[in-house]
């Protein structure tokens, strides 16, 4: 939720301090020029408890910090005087040509960041040609989001992120709705059978405000006598590989697995028919002290061995980070929190600006490294 007395957005302010001697208004030094600028302004605009939910991580937030740091620690190694004319960021993914390798990661309850929530982020993604993944825990009906994306000619892929529900009939109902609405793939999140201990969020006293809910799910039914070990209660019905086989039997949609970090799981995922693997530690929100995704990516890429695409998320904040992910073998990346920051600073416009900045930075990184297309980005562009 935005703070009750949040100032108007900077972009909408009339130009102040216009100095005719300089021939125009003074530049607005507060206008965001980077994803970090969006983050800083979003922090000022959002209620502190909402900020703790949206941007916090698990426990000591070691993985949350490590994700960003790991991309920063990789060093680039450019080639010069390469032909760059006719360069582009296009690539193929699951039978579609994407304008660039950036998708919006699934994130719950986006109406906490802006009243339009997922409607705004989906529209911005579609206009900017970014793929969009809608969370099972979206705060807007999936049937309201899909047409916004499907109606945009420049759009990227539209996927639905699935948490397997305790009752299989609830899972099937969600899948049927996603199919009917036009979602083109399922992203099965496998790294969060329980929520991580999000201490920052608990300390802030965060609770979902009235009017914001996971509207695509049936109302929660509190478990009778839900005391006792986690393993006897909540995890009695936690998903296993057999459930993936069952899910595949229920739908023709391709299924990508999100939260694959171990090479053995990558192998099992491919054996079980996953259409793609997403290397993710849930943005440092589940198991703290997990390794950063940049460091986990290469082993998963090696197992996938070009049989299925590998995507990665976590800590991507610069075009050079996207470039490095591709250099390590990812087909594409997913962007998480910066989308929420853009939502907070300017709704759909803010998200579009965040995506535009990242795409522009990627193009610059490609040009400066001597790469004319994503296909040319390779490990040799990283300094060992
Ligand atoms: C507020 C928030 C809510 C999230 N909700 C979901 C979710 O519903 N399903 C899911 O698979 N991942 C969820 N994630 C994880 C993201 O999909 C993604 O893995 C992560 O944010 C990427 O890291 P980054 O934020 O550093 O870019 C959520 C992340 C955040 C920050």
Tab-separated table of C-alpha atoms and ligand atoms in Angstrom:
chain	number	residue	atom	x	y	z
A	1	UNK	CA	0.000	0.000	0.000
A	2	UNK	CA	1.202	3.472	-0.734
A	3	UNK	CA	1.629	5.680	2.318
A	4	UNK	CA	-1.509	7.720	3.013
A	5	UNK	CA	0.401	10.972	2.505
A	6	UNK	CA	2.637	9.844	-0.311
A	7	UNK	CA	3.741	12.777	-2.437
A	8	UNK	CA	2.587	12.860	-6.028
A	9	UNK	CA	4.822	10.993	-8.420
A	10	UNK	CA	7.801	12.997	-9.558
A	11	UNK	CA	7.058	12.502	-13.210
A	12	UNK	CA	3.676	14.178	-12.769
A	13	UNK	CA	4.956	17.304	-11.023
A	14	UNK	CA	4.964	20.561	-13.008
A	15	UNK	CA	8.550	21.552	-13.803
A	16	UNK	CA	9.944	23.494	-10.895
A	17	UNK	CA	12.789	25.957	-10.962
A	18	UNK	CA	12.547	26.567	-14.688
A	19	UNK	CA	15.384	28.917	-15.518
A	20	UNK	CA	14.814	30.859	-18.758
A	21	UNK	CA	18.536	31.683	-18.928
A	22	UNK	CA	19.175	28.020	-19.609
A	23	UNK	CA	16.451	27.822	-22.206
A	24	UNK	CA	14.168	25.418	-20.380
A	25	UNK	CA	13.276	23.714	-17.160
A	26	UNK	CA	16.039	22.511	-14.900
A	27	UNK	CA	16.499	18.760	-15.236
A	28	UNK	CA	14.560	16.763	-12.676
A	29	UNK	CA	17.361	15.154	-10.715
A	30	UNK	CA	14.828	12.996	-8.937
A	31	UNK	CA	13.600	11.312	-12.106
A	32	UNK	CA	14.712	7.684	-11.931
A	33	UNK	CA	17.544	6.792	-14.297
A	34	UNK	CA	18.283	3.322	-12.967
A	35	UNK	CA	16.460	0.434	-11.358
A	36	UNK	CA	18.135	1.451	-8.092
A	37	UNK	CA	16.547	4.916	-8.394
A	38	UNK	CA	13.137	3.296	-8.782
A	39	UNK	CA	13.854	1.192	-5.707
A	40	UNK	CA	14.813	4.185	-3.595
A	41	UNK	CA	11.740	6.160	-4.617
A	42	UNK	CA	9.443	3.163	-4.144
A	43	UNK	CA	10.755	2.803	-0.626
A	44	UNK	CA	9.816	6.395	0.136
A	45	UNK	CA	6.343	5.945	-1.334
A	46	UNK	CA	5.336	2.620	0.175
A	47	UNK	CA	4.073	1.915	3.642
A	48	UNK	CA	6.976	0.366	5.623
A	49	UNK	CA	5.117	-2.888	6.359
A	50	UNK	CA	4.188	-3.349	2.688
A	51	UNK	CA	7.822	-2.626	1.825
A	52	UNK	CA	8.944	-5.318	4.268
A	53	UNK	CA	6.647	-7.857	2.593
A	54	UNK	CA	7.441	-6.892	-0.980
A	55	UNK	CA	11.172	-6.422	-0.696
A	56	UNK	CA	12.288	-8.473	2.289
A	57	UNK	CA	13.842	-11.924	2.235
A	58	UNK	CA	14.087	-14.937	4.509
A	59	UNK	CA	15.843	-14.884	7.877
A	60	UNK	CA	19.109	-12.912	7.763
A	61	UNK	CA	18.626	-12.107	4.071
A	62	UNK	CA	22.035	-13.509	3.207
A	63	UNK	CA	20.771	-15.086	-0.017
A	64	UNK	CA	18.797	-11.958	-0.862
A	65	UNK	CA	22.018	-9.919	-0.783
A	66	UNK	CA	24.150	-12.659	-2.343
A	67	UNK	CA	21.951	-12.817	-5.444
A	68	UNK	CA	22.755	-9.245	-6.450
A	69	UNK	CA	26.353	-9.419	-5.330
A	70	UNK	CA	27.059	-12.517	-7.424
A	71	UNK	CA	26.092	-10.786	-10.683
A	72	UNK	CA	28.174	-7.767	-9.693
A	73	UNK	CA	31.186	-9.936	-8.928
A	74	UNK	CA	31.277	-11.419	-12.436
A	75	UNK	CA	33.604	-9.450	-14.669
A	76	UNK	CA	32.997	-8.822	-18.345
A	77	UNK	CA	35.503	-9.350	-21.088
A	78	UNK	CA	34.587	-7.437	-24.247
A	79	UNK	CA	35.658	-7.952	-27.834
A	80	UNK	CA	36.240	-4.873	-29.965
A	81	UNK	CA	35.755	-3.965	-33.617
A	82	UNK	CA	33.093	-6.627	-34.069
A	83	UNK	CA	30.402	-5.947	-36.690
A	84	UNK	CA	27.350	-4.618	-34.843
A	85	UNK	CA	25.102	-3.348	-37.631
A	86	UNK	CA	21.726	-5.055	-37.692
A	87	UNK	CA	22.124	-6.191	-34.103
A	88	UNK	CA	19.089	-7.202	-32.049
A	89	UNK	CA	18.027	-8.761	-28.754
A	90	UNK	CA	15.563	-11.281	-30.242
A	91	UNK	CA	15.578	-14.942	-29.285
A	92	UNK	CA	13.393	-18.045	-29.535
A	93	UNK	CA	11.772	-19.568	-26.484
A	94	UNK	CA	9.269	-22.446	-26.462
A	95	UNK	CA	8.221	-21.856	-30.037
A	96	UNK	CA	7.891	-18.074	-29.864
A	97	UNK	CA	10.215	-15.295	-30.900
A	98	UNK	CA	10.745	-12.854	-28.044
A	99	UNK	CA	11.850	-9.259	-28.573
A	100	UNK	CA	14.395	-9.637	-25.771
A	101	UNK	CA	15.289	-12.108	-23.016
A	102	UNK	CA	13.473	-10.444	-20.103
A	103	UNK	CA	10.295	-11.756	-18.456
A	104	UNK	CA	8.422	-10.505	-15.413
A	105	UNK	CA	8.640	-13.039	-12.557
A	106	UNK	CA	5.487	-14.171	-10.765
A	107	UNK	CA	4.888	-12.101	-7.671
A	108	UNK	CA	1.971	-12.252	-5.268
A	109	UNK	CA	-0.315	-9.407	-4.180
A	110	UNK	CA	0.919	-6.692	-6.532
A	111	UNK	CA	-1.964	-4.436	-5.534
A	112	UNK	CA	0.125	-3.730	-2.423
A	113	UNK	CA	2.399	-1.664	-4.667
A	114	UNK	CA	-0.239	-0.002	-6.838
A	115	UNK	CA	-4.047	-0.092	-6.944
A	116	UNK	CA	-3.960	-1.567	-10.469
A	117	UNK	CA	-1.518	-4.277	-9.348
A	118	UNK	CA	-1.043	-7.107	-11.829
A	119	UNK	CA	-3.168	-5.322	-14.433
A	120	UNK	CA	-0.563	-2.560	-14.613
A	121	UNK	CA	2.517	-4.790	-14.586
A	122	UNK	CA	1.042	-7.148	-17.195
A	123	UNK	CA	0.111	-4.315	-19.524
A	124	UNK	CA	3.547	-2.728	-19.216
A	125	UNK	CA	5.259	-6.057	-19.835
A	126	UNK	CA	3.150	-6.687	-22.933
A	127	UNK	CA	3.806	-3.256	-24.411
A	128	UNK	CA	7.549	-3.623	-23.810
A	129	UNK	CA	7.570	-7.126	-25.333
A	130	UNK	CA	8.510	-8.766	-22.018
A	131	UNK	CA	7.082	-12.131	-21.048
A	132	UNK	CA	4.667	-12.062	-18.108
A	133	UNK	CA	4.153	-14.710	-15.439
A	134	UNK	CA	1.065	-14.283	-13.275
A	135	UNK	CA	1.279	-15.642	-9.725
A	136	UNK	CA	-1.240	-18.121	-8.299
A	137	UNK	CA	-1.437	-15.558	-5.500
A	138	UNK	CA	-2.187	-12.624	-7.783
A	139	UNK	CA	-4.446	-9.963	-6.339
A	140	UNK	CA	-6.343	-9.600	-9.633
A	141	UNK	CA	-8.417	-12.246	-11.430
A	142	UNK	CA	-6.412	-14.134	-14.033
A	143	UNK	CA	-9.293	-13.640	-16.479
A	144	UNK	CA	-8.840	-9.861	-16.147
A	145	UNK	CA	-5.088	-9.955	-16.746
A	146	UNK	CA	-4.896	-12.246	-19.786
A	147	UNK	CA	-6.826	-10.023	-22.255
A	148	UNK	CA	-4.587	-7.056	-21.423
A	149	UNK	CA	-1.574	-9.045	-22.573
A	150	UNK	CA	-3.152	-11.042	-25.401
A	151	UNK	CA	-4.474	-7.870	-27.015
A	152	UNK	CA	-1.021	-6.332	-27.355
A	153	UNK	CA	0.685	-7.161	-30.672
A	154	UNK	CA	4.229	-6.637	-29.354
A	155	UNK	CA	3.684	-8.900	-26.361
A	156	UNK	CA	5.925	-11.648	-25.066
A	157	UNK	CA	4.720	-15.007	-23.721
A	158	UNK	CA	1.969	-15.184	-21.115
A	159	UNK	CA	2.471	-17.856	-18.464
A	160	UNK	CA	0.639	-18.843	-15.289
A	161	UNK	CA	2.618	-19.692	-12.151
A	162	UNK	CA	1.107	-22.594	-10.302
A	163	UNK	CA	1.356	-23.661	-6.691
A	164	UNK	CA	-0.086	-27.154	-6.408
A	165	UNK	CA	-3.119	-26.902	-4.161
A	166	UNK	CA	-3.822	-29.309	-1.317
A	167	UNK	CA	-6.934	-30.519	-3.128
A	168	UNK	CA	-6.205	-31.748	-6.640
A	169	UNK	CA	-9.585	-30.532	-7.840
A	170	UNK	CA	-8.551	-26.979	-6.910
A	171	UNK	CA	-5.353	-27.358	-8.925
A	172	UNK	CA	-7.276	-28.673	-11.928
A	173	UNK	CA	-9.793	-25.831	-11.660
A	174	UNK	CA	-6.956	-23.275	-11.737
A	175	UNK	CA	-5.321	-24.982	-14.721
A	176	UNK	CA	-8.605	-25.070	-16.645
A	177	UNK	CA	-9.158	-21.372	-15.992
A	178	UNK	CA	-5.606	-20.520	-17.082
A	179	UNK	CA	-6.055	-22.571	-20.266
A	180	UNK	CA	-9.403	-20.967	-21.035
A	181	UNK	CA	-8.017	-17.470	-20.469
A	182	UNK	CA	-5.198	-18.045	-22.978
A	183	UNK	CA	-2.139	-18.620	-20.776
A	184	UNK	CA	0.481	-20.422	-22.834
A	185	UNK	CA	2.491	-22.337	-20.247
A	186	UNK	CA	2.479	-23.242	-16.569
A	187	UNK	CA	5.342	-22.334	-14.275
A	188	UNK	CA	5.239	-24.839	-11.435
A	189	UNK	CA	7.011	-23.400	-8.413
A	190	UNK	CA	8.719	-26.225	-6.561
A	191	UNK	CA	10.955	-24.453	-4.046
A	192	UNK	CA	8.389	-23.313	-1.505
A	193	UNK	CA	6.456	-26.190	0.101
A	194	UNK	CA	6.363	-23.819	3.080
A	195	UNK	CA	7.022	-20.123	3.377
A	196	UNK	CA	10.503	-19.153	4.538
A	197	UNK	CA	10.909	-17.392	7.897
A	198	UNK	CA	10.580	-13.829	6.738
A	199	UNK	CA	11.750	-12.039	9.854
A	200	UNK	CA	11.782	-8.513	8.469
A	201	UNK	CA	8.168	-8.951	7.428
A	202	UNK	CA	7.135	-10.341	10.824
A	203	UNK	CA	8.894	-7.539	12.688
A	204	UNK	CA	7.072	-4.985	10.577
A	205	UNK	CA	3.727	-6.459	11.649
A	206	UNK	CA	2.693	-6.896	8.023
A	207	UNK	CA	-0.802	-8.206	7.360
A	208	UNK	CA	-2.665	-8.101	4.078
A	209	UNK	CA	-4.859	-5.001	4.122
A	210	UNK	CA	-8.596	-5.409	3.570
A	211	UNK	CA	-9.453	-5.699	-0.111
A	212	UNK	CA	-6.197	-7.354	-1.151
A	213	UNK	CA	-6.311	-11.133	-1.421
A	214	UNK	CA	-5.326	-14.099	-3.561
A	215	UNK	CA	-8.550	-13.725	-5.513
A	216	UNK	CA	-7.945	-16.672	-7.839
A	217	UNK	CA	-7.956	-19.174	-4.979
A	218	UNK	CA	-10.882	-20.478	-2.969
A	219	UNK	CA	-11.089	-18.826	0.474
A	220	UNK	CA	-8.685	-20.467	2.946
A	221	UNK	CA	-10.097	-23.216	5.120
A	222	UNK	CA	-8.193	-23.189	8.410
A	223	UNK	CA	-6.887	-26.702	9.070
A	224	UNK	CA	-8.603	-28.381	12.013
A	225	UNK	CA	-6.146	-28.989	14.847
A	226	UNK	CA	-3.242	-27.622	12.820
A	227	UNK	CA	-0.839	-28.078	15.717
A	228	UNK	CA	2.148	-30.367	15.751
A	229	UNK	CA	5.100	-30.916	13.515
A	230	UNK	CA	5.188	-29.105	10.205
A	231	UNK	CA	5.652	-32.482	8.562
A	232	UNK	CA	2.443	-33.914	10.041
A	233	UNK	CA	0.314	-30.906	9.186
A	234	UNK	CA	1.088	-28.535	6.356
A	235	UNK	CA	3.471	-30.879	4.571
A	236	UNK	CA	1.250	-33.950	4.689
A	237	UNK	CA	0.225	-33.083	1.148
A	238	UNK	CA	3.405	-31.390	-0.070
A	239	UNK	CA	4.020	-32.007	-3.777
A	240	UNK	CA	6.430	-34.643	-5.074
A	241	UNK	CA	7.728	-35.690	-8.491
A	242	UNK	CA	4.660	-37.926	-8.844
A	243	UNK	CA	2.487	-34.836	-8.718
A	244	UNK	CA	4.364	-33.410	-11.682
A	245	UNK	CA	3.592	-36.582	-13.642
A	246	UNK	CA	-0.055	-36.217	-12.605
A	247	UNK	CA	-0.112	-32.536	-13.607
A	248	UNK	CA	1.277	-33.378	-17.024
A	249	UNK	CA	-1.543	-35.868	-17.494
A	250	UNK	CA	-4.047	-33.086	-16.806
A	251	UNK	CA	-2.933	-30.484	-19.340
A	252	UNK	CA	-1.276	-30.029	-22.697
A	253	UNK	CA	0.318	-26.764	-21.629
A	254	UNK	CA	4.110	-26.902	-21.363
A	255	UNK	CA	5.265	-26.945	-17.746
A	256	UNK	CA	8.397	-25.124	-16.603
A	257	UNK	CA	9.799	-25.854	-13.149
A	258	UNK	CA	10.701	-22.811	-11.062
A	259	UNK	CA	13.117	-23.211	-8.194
A	260	UNK	CA	15.506	-25.796	-9.659
A	261	UNK	CA	19.007	-25.294	-8.273
A	262	UNK	CA	20.509	-28.788	-7.913
A	263	UNK	CA	21.790	-30.636	-11.001
A	264	UNK	CA	20.087	-33.856	-9.838
A	265	UNK	CA	16.756	-32.029	-9.686
A	266	UNK	CA	17.426	-30.583	-13.120
A	267	UNK	CA	17.944	-34.153	-14.379
A	268	UNK	CA	14.755	-35.370	-12.686
A	269	UNK	CA	12.821	-32.404	-14.036
A	270	UNK	CA	13.847	-33.189	-17.596
A	271	UNK	CA	13.067	-36.902	-17.075
A	272	UNK	CA	9.610	-35.908	-15.853
A	273	UNK	CA	8.964	-33.898	-19.004
A	274	UNK	CA	9.566	-30.325	-17.869
A	275	UNK	CA	9.548	-27.958	-20.844
A	276	UNK	CA	11.998	-25.626	-19.151
A	277	UNK	CA	13.901	-25.056	-15.916
A	278	UNK	CA	14.047	-21.848	-13.930
A	279	UNK	CA	17.047	-21.486	-11.659
A	280	UNK	CA	15.668	-19.538	-8.733
A	281	UNK	CA	15.968	-19.314	-4.965
A	282	UNK	CA	12.702	-17.379	-4.820
A	283	UNK	CA	14.615	-14.120	-4.613
A	284	UNK	CA	16.073	-15.127	-1.228
A	285	UNK	CA	12.596	-15.461	0.290
A	286	UNK	CA	12.624	-19.164	1.185
A	287	UNK	CA	15.786	-20.931	2.373
A	288	UNK	CA	18.310	-18.396	3.608
A	289	UNK	CA	22.036	-19.011	3.025
A	290	UNK	CA	21.340	-20.757	-0.261
A	291	UNK	CA	23.904	-19.971	-2.910
A	292	UNK	CA	23.261	-17.106	-5.304
A	293	UNK	CA	21.542	-18.086	-8.540
A	294	UNK	CA	24.404	-16.776	-10.702
A	295	UNK	CA	26.622	-19.419	-9.110
A	296	UNK	CA	23.991	-22.185	-9.375
A	297	UNK	CA	23.134	-21.555	-13.004
A	298	UNK	CA	26.096	-23.187	-14.830
A	299	UNK	CA	25.540	-26.693	-13.387
A	300	UNK	CA	21.865	-26.646	-14.322
A	301	UNK	CA	22.748	-25.390	-17.799
A	302	UNK	CA	25.217	-28.255	-18.146
A	303	UNK	CA	22.570	-30.845	-17.243
A	304	UNK	CA	19.972	-29.264	-19.509
A	305	UNK	CA	22.533	-29.456	-22.305
A	306	UNK	CA	20.273	-27.464	-24.652
A	307	UNK	CA	17.477	-30.083	-24.331
A	308	UNK	CA	15.256	-27.557	-22.545
A	309	UNK	CA	15.671	-23.812	-22.009
A	310	UNK	CA	17.069	-22.635	-18.682
A	311	UNK	CA	15.904	-19.337	-17.211
A	312	UNK	CA	17.246	-17.627	-14.121
A	313	UNK	CA	16.072	-15.003	-11.654
A	314	UNK	CA	17.286	-13.356	-8.459
A	315	UNK	CA	19.133	-10.093	-8.066
A	316	UNK	CA	19.060	-8.977	-11.679
A	317	UNK	CA	19.223	-5.204	-11.598
A	318	UNK	CA	21.329	-4.163	-14.595
A	319	UNK	CA	21.549	-4.895	-18.286
A	320	UNK	CA	25.018	-6.258	-17.611
A	321	UNK	CA	23.415	-8.785	-15.212
A	322	UNK	CA	21.130	-9.972	-18.020
A	323	UNK	CA	24.135	-10.204	-20.308
A	324	UNK	CA	26.075	-12.239	-17.720
A	325	UNK	CA	23.130	-14.623	-17.236
A	326	UNK	CA	23.091	-15.279	-20.974
A	327	UNK	CA	26.873	-15.659	-20.975
A	328	UNK	CA	26.446	-18.402	-18.354
A	329	UNK	CA	24.002	-20.209	-20.603
A	330	UNK	CA	20.567	-18.900	-19.603
A	331	UNK	CA	18.097	-18.443	-22.434
A	332	UNK	CA	16.303	-15.625	-20.621
A	333	UNK	CA	15.951	-13.976	-17.225
A	334	UNK	CA	13.045	-13.101	-14.984
A	335	UNK	CA	12.812	-9.819	-13.146
A	336	UNK	CA	11.237	-9.682	-9.694
A	337	UNK	CA	11.296	-6.810	-7.216
A	338	UNK	CA	12.287	-4.051	-9.680
A	339	UNK	CA	8.867	-4.557	-11.272
A	340	UNK	CA	7.242	-3.894	-7.902
A	341	UNK	CA	9.393	-0.792	-7.506
A	342	UNK	CA	8.227	0.446	-10.905
A	343	UNK	CA	4.633	-0.283	-9.928
A	344	UNK	CA	5.050	1.841	-6.805
A	345	UNK	CA	6.721	4.753	-8.577
A	346	UNK	CA	4.353	4.965	-11.519
A	347	UNK	CA	1.992	2.029	-12.060
A	348	UNK	CA	2.142	0.697	-15.625
A	349	UNK	CA	4.351	3.634	-16.672
A	350	UNK	CA	6.780	2.896	-13.864
A	351	UNK	CA	7.036	-0.792	-14.806
A	352	UNK	CA	7.437	0.112	-18.478
A	353	UNK	CA	10.239	2.489	-17.521
A	354	UNK	CA	11.998	-0.168	-15.451
A	355	UNK	CA	11.820	-2.621	-18.355
A	356	UNK	CA	12.917	0.014	-20.873
A	357	UNK	CA	15.969	0.876	-18.759
A	358	UNK	CA	16.961	-2.773	-18.491
A	359	UNK	CA	16.495	-3.464	-22.208
A	360	UNK	CA	18.502	-0.342	-23.111
A	361	UNK	CA	21.266	-1.337	-20.711
A	362	UNK	CA	21.333	-4.832	-22.203
A	363	UNK	CA	21.708	-3.417	-25.716
A	364	UNK	CA	24.562	-1.203	-24.565
A	365	UNK	CA	26.277	-4.125	-22.823
A	366	UNK	CA	25.918	-6.246	-25.959
A	367	UNK	CA	27.365	-3.519	-28.171
A	368	UNK	CA	30.248	-2.848	-25.807
A	369	UNK	CA	31.050	-6.555	-25.599
A	370	UNK	CA	30.920	-6.908	-29.370
A	371	UNK	CA	27.751	-9.035	-29.544
A	372	UNK	CA	25.182	-8.524	-32.267
A	373	UNK	CA	22.574	-10.959	-30.941
A	374	UNK	CA	21.870	-12.955	-27.765
A	375	UNK	CA	23.177	-16.050	-29.543
A	376	UNK	CA	26.628	-14.498	-29.683
A	377	UNK	CA	26.776	-13.923	-25.932
A	378	UNK	CA	28.980	-16.645	-24.483
A	379	UNK	CA	31.134	-17.606	-21.550
A	380	UNK	CA	34.169	-16.157	-23.313
A	381	UNK	CA	32.670	-12.722	-22.552
A	382	UNK	CA	33.260	-13.334	-18.851
A	383	UNK	CA	36.669	-12.968	-17.315
A	384	UNK	CA	37.546	-16.104	-15.387
B	1	LIG	C1	6.758	-9.881	-3.128
B	1	LIG	C2	7.151	-11.131	-3.843
B	1	LIG	C3	6.202	-12.105	-4.068
B	1	LIG	C4	6.551	-13.265	-4.735
B	1	LIG	N1	5.569	-14.181	-4.999
B	1	LIG	C5	5.878	-15.293	-5.717
B	1	LIG	C6	4.855	-16.208	-6.093
B	1	LIG	O1	3.679	-16.005	-5.814
B	1	LIG	N2	5.231	-17.305	-6.792
B	1	LIG	C7	6.537	-17.556	-7.141
B	1	LIG	O2	6.823	-18.570	-7.767
B	1	LIG	N3	7.514	-16.691	-6.801
B	1	LIG	C8	7.219	-15.564	-6.118
B	1	LIG	N4	8.208	-14.665	-5.818
B	1	LIG	C9	9.596	-14.913	-6.300
B	1	LIG	C10	9.801	-14.287	-7.686
B	1	LIG	O3	9.060	-14.968	-8.662
B	1	LIG	C11	11.269	-14.319	-8.121
B	1	LIG	O4	11.751	-15.643	-8.013
B	1	LIG	C12	12.181	-13.392	-7.312
B	1	LIG	O5	11.508	-12.233	-6.916
B	1	LIG	C13	13.393	-13.011	-8.169
B	1	LIG	O6	14.295	-12.258	-7.451
B	1	LIG	P1	14.425	-10.652	-7.536
B	1	LIG	O7	13.229	-10.108	-6.809
B	1	LIG	O8	15.702	-10.382	-6.826
B	1	LIG	O9	14.454	-10.241	-8.988
B	1	LIG	C14	7.883	-13.485	-5.158
B	1	LIG	C15	8.834	-12.497	-4.931
B	1	LIG	C16	8.488	-11.324	-4.292
B	1	LIG	C17	9.538	-10.268	-4.088
